[in-house]
mmCIF file of C-alpha atoms in Angstrom:
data_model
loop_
_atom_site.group_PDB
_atom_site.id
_atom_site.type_symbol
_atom_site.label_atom_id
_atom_site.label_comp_id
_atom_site.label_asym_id
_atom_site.label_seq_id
_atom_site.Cartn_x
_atom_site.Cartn_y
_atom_site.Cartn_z
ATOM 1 C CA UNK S 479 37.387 -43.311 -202.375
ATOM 2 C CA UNK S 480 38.507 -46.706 -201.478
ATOM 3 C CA UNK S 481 42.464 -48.078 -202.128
ATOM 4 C CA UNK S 482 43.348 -45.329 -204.273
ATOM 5 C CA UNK S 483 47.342 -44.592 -205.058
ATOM 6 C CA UNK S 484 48.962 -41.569 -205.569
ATOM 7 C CA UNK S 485 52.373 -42.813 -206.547
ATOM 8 C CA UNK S 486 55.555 -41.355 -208.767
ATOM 9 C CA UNK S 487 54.464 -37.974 -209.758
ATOM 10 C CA UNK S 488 55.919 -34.875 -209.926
ATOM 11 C CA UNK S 489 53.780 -31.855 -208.621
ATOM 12 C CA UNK S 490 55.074 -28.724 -208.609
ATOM 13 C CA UNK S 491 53.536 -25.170 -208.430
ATOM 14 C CA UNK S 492 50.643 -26.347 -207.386
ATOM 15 C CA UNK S 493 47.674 -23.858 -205.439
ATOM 16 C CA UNK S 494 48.658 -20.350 -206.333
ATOM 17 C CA UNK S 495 45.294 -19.393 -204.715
ATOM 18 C CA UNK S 496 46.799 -20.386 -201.399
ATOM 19 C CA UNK S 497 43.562 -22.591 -200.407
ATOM 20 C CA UNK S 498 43.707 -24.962 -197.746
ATOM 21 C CA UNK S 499 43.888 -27.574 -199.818
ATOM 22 C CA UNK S 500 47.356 -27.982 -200.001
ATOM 23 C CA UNK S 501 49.308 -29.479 -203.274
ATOM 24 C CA UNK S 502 47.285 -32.755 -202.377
ATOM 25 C CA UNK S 503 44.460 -32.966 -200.248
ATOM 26 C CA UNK S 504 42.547 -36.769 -199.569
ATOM 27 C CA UNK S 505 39.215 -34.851 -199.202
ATOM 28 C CA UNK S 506 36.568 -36.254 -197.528
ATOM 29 C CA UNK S 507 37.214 -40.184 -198.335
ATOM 30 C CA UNK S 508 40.340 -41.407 -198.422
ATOM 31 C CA UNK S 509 39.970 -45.509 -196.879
ATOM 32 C CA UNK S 510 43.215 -48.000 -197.081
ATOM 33 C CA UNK S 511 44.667 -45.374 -199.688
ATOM 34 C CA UNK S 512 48.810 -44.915 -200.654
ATOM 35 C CA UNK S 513 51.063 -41.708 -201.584
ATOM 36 C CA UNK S 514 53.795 -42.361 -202.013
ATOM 37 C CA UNK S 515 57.500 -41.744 -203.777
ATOM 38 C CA UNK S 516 56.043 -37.825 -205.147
ATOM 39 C CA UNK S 517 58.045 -35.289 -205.497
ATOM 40 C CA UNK S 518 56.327 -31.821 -204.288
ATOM 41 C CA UNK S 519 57.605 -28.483 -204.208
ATOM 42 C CA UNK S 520 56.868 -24.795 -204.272
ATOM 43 C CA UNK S 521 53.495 -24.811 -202.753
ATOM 44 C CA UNK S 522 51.837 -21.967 -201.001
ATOM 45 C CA UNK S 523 50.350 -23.715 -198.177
ATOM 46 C CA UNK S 524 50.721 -27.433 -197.288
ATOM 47 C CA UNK S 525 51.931 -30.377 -199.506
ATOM 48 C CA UNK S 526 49.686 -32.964 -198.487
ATOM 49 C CA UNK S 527 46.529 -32.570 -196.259
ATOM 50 C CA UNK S 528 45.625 -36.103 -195.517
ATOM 51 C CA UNK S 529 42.236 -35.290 -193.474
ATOM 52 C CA UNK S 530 40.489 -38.965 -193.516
ATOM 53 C CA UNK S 531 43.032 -40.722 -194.638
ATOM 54 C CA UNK S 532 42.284 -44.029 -192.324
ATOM 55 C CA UNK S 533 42.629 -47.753 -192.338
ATOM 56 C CA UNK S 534 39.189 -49.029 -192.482
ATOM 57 C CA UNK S 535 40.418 -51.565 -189.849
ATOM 58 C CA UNK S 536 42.647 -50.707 -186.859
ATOM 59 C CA UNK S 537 43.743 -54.551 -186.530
ATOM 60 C CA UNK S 538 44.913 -54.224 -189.914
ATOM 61 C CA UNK S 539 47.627 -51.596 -189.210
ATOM 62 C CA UNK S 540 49.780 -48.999 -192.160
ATOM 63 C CA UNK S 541 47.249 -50.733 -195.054
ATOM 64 C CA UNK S 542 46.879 -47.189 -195.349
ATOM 65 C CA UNK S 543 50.341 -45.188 -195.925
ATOM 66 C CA UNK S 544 52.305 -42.175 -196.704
ATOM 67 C CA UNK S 545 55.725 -42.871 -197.842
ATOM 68 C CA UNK S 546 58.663 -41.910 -199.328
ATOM 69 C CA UNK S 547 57.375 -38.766 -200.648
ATOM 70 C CA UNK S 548 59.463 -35.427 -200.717
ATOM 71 C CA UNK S 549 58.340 -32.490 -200.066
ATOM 72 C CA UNK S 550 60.348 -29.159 -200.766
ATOM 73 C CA UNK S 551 59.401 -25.219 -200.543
ATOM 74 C CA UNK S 552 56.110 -25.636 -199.013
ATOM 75 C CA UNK S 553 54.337 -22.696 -196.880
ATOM 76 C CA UNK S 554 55.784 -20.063 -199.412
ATOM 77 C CA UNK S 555 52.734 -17.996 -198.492
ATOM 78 C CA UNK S 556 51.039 -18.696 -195.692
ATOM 79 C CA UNK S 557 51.730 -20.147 -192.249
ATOM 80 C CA UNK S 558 49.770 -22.039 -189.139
ATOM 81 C CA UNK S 559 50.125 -25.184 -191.442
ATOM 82 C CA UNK S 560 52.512 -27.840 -192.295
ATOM 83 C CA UNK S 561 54.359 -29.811 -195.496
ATOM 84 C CA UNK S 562 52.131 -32.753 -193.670
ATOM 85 C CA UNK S 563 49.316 -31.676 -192.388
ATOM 86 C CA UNK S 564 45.905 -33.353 -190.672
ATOM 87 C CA UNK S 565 43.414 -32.178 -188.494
ATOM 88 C CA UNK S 566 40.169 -33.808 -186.478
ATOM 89 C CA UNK S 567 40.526 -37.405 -187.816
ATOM 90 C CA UNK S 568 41.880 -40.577 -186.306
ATOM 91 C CA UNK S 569 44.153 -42.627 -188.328
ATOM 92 C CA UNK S 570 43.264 -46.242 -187.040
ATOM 93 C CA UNK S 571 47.032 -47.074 -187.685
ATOM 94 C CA UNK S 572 47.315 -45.463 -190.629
ATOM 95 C CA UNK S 573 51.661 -45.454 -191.205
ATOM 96 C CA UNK S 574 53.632 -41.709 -192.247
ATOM 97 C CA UNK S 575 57.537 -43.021 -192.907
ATOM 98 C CA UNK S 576 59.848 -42.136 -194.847
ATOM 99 C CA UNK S 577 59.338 -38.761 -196.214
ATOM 100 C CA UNK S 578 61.478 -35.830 -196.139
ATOM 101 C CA UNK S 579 60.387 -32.511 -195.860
ATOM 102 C CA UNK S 580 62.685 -29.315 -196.035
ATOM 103 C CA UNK S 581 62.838 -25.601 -197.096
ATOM 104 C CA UNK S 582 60.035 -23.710 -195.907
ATOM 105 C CA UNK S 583 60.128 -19.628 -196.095
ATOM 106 C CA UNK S 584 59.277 -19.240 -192.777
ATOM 107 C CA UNK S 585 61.718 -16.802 -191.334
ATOM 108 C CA UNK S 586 59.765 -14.119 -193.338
ATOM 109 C CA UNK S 587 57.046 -14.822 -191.079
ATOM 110 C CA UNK S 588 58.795 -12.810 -188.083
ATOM 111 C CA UNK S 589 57.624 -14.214 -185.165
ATOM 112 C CA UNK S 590 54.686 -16.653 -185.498
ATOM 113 C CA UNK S 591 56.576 -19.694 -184.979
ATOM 114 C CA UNK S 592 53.555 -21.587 -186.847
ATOM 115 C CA UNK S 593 55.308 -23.240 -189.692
ATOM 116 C CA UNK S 594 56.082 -27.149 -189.223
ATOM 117 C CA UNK S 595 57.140 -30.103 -191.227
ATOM 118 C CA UNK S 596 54.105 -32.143 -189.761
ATOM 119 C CA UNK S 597 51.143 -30.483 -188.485
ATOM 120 C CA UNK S 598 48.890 -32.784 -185.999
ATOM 121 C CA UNK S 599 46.243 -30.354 -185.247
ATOM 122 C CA UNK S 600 43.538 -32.087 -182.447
ATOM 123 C CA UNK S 601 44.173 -35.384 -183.798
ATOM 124 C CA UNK S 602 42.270 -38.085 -183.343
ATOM 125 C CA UNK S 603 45.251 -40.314 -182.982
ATOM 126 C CA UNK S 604 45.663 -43.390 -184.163
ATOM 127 C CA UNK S 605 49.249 -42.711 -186.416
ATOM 128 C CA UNK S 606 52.561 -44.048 -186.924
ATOM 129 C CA UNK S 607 55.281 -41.834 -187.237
ATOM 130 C CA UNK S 608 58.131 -43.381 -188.159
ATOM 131 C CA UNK S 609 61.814 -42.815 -190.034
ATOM 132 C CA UNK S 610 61.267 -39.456 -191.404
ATOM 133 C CA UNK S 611 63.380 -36.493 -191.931
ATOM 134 C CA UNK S 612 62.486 -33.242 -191.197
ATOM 135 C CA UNK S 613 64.863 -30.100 -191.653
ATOM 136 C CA UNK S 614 65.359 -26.623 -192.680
ATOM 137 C CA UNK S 615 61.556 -25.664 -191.421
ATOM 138 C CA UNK S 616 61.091 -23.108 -188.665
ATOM 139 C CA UNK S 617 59.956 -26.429 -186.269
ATOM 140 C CA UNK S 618 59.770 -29.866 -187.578
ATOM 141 C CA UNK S 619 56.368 -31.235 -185.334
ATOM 142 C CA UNK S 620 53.038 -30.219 -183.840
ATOM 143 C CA UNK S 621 51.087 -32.348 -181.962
ATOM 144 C CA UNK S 622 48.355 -30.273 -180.941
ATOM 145 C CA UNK S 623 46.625 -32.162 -178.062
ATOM 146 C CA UNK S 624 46.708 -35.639 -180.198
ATOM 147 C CA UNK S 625 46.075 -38.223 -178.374
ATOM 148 C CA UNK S 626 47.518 -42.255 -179.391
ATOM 149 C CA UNK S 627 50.443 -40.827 -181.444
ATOM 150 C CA UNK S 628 53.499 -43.267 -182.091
ATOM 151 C CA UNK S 629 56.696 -41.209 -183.233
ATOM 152 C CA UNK S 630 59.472 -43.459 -183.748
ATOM 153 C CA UNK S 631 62.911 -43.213 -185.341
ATOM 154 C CA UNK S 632 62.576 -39.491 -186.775
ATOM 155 C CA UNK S 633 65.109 -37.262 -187.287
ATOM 156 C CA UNK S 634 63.864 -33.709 -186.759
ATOM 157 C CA UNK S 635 66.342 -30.605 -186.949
ATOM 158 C CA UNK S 636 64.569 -27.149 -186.932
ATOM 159 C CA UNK S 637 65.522 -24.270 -189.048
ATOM 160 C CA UNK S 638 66.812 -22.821 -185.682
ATOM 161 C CA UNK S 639 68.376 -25.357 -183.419
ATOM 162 C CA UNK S 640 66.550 -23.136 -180.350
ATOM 163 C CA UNK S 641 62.783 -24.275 -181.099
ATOM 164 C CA UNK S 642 61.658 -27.475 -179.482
ATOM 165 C CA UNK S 643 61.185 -30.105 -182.134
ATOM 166 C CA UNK S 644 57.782 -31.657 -181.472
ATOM 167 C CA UNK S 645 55.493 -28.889 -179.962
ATOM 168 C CA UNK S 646 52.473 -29.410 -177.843
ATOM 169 C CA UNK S 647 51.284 -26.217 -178.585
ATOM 170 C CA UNK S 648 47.284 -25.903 -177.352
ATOM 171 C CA UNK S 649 46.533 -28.077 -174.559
ATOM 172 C CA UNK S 650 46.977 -31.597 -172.971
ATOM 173 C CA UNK S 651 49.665 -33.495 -171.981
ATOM 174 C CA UNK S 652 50.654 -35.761 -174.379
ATOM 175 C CA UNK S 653 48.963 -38.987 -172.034
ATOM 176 C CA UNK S 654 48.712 -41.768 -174.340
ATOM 177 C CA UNK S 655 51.576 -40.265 -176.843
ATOM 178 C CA UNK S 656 54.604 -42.683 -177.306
ATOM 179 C CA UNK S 657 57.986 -40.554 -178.540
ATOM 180 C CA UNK S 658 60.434 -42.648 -179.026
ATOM 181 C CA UNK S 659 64.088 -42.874 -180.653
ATOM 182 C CA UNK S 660 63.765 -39.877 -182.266
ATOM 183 C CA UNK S 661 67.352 -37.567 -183.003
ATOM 184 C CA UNK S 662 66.272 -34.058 -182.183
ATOM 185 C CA UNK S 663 67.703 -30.703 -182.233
ATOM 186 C CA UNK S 664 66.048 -29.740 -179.176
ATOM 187 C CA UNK S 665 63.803 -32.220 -176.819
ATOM 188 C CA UNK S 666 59.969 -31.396 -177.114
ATOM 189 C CA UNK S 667 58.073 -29.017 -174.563
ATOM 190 C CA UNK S 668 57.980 -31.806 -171.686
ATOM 191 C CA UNK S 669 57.176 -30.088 -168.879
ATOM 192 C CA UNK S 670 56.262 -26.517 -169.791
ATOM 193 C CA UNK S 671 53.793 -24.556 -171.130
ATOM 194 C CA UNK S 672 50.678 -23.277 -169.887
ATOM 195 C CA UNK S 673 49.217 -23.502 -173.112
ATOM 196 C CA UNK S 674 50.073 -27.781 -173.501
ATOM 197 C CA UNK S 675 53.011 -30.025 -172.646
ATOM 198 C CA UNK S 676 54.217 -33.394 -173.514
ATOM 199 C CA UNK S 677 54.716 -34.287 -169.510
ATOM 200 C CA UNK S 678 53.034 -37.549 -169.747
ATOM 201 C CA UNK S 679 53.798 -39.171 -172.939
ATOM 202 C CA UNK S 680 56.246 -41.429 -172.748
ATOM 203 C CA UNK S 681 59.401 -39.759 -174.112
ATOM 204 C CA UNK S 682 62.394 -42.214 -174.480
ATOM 205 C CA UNK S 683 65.833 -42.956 -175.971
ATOM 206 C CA UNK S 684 65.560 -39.110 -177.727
ATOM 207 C CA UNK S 685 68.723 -37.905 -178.294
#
């Protein structure tokens, strides 16, 4: 629908069928909507799947928004997802601050390396992604070759300090991304791999 809110709730325990739904899922319209200050935790999959979330008017920028939320013990079952997740759709300046996102069982999945905090899976672009924290999760961002991506003041510490942070993980280069002023426990994939690569976003002030 149009300007709904999804605001002060508790949800907890939330699809035991391990759907890929997650906890909350915008479904097919979701225009100049809010969630915001929830508390999730223990989900099997994701905690929010905001696929068409948008502004209806990219002039109009973060009318639509995902704030202060937190997110704990997500992916308890499954994996290849995130606590944030959103694939296909272009934002139109749709705003993601201010949540925090940690615990995530993933070191039982030996080796996959497919559990994230946010999960930007051929994006269409068009979001801010700004003053979150992101910790305790096997890696804290994929940006699957998402174009028009702004990620801005994060702080982004992966379960093991070894993993890059923001991962490129299936193609392009990251032209048009903007990745700035993040804190990082290691600096995304710029200039490897085969597979996709951040070499031409523009990557500044990271530390």
């Amino acid at each position: 629908g149009y300007g709904n809110k999804l605001l002060n709730n508790t949800i907890s325990d939330a699809n035991y069928t391990c759907t890929n739904g997650g906890a909350v899922n915008t479904a097919k319209i979701c225009v100049d909507g809010e969630i915001a200050y929830n508390k999730i935790n223990n989900t099997p999959v994701m905690g929010i799947n905001f696929n068409f979330f948008v502004n209806s008017n990219v002039k109009y920028k973060a009318v639509a928004r995902i704030h202060h939320n937190l997110i704990t013990n997500f992916m308890m079952r499954s994996d290849d997802s995130g606590g944030l997740d959103e694939i296909g759709d272009n934002g139109q300046g749709t705003r993601v601050d201010h949540n925090v996102l940690y615990n995530t069982r993933a070191r039982e999945f030996s080796g996959t390396g497919s559990v994230f905090g946010f999960y930007f899976d051929f994006s269409g672009g068009g979001y801010i992604v700004d003053h979150n924290l992101v910790y305790n999760t096997q890696r804290t961002m994929i940006i699957n070759n998402s174009p028009n991506l702004n990620i801005f003041n994060n702080t982004l510490l992966n379960g093991n300090p070894s993993d890059v942070s923001i991962l490129n993980g299936n193609g392009g280069t990251g032209l048009t991304d903007t990745i700035r002023n993040n804190i990082l426990s290691n600096t995304a994939n710029i200039t490897c791999c085969s597979y996709g690569n951040l070499s031409q976003a523009i990557f500044t002030n990271n530390a």
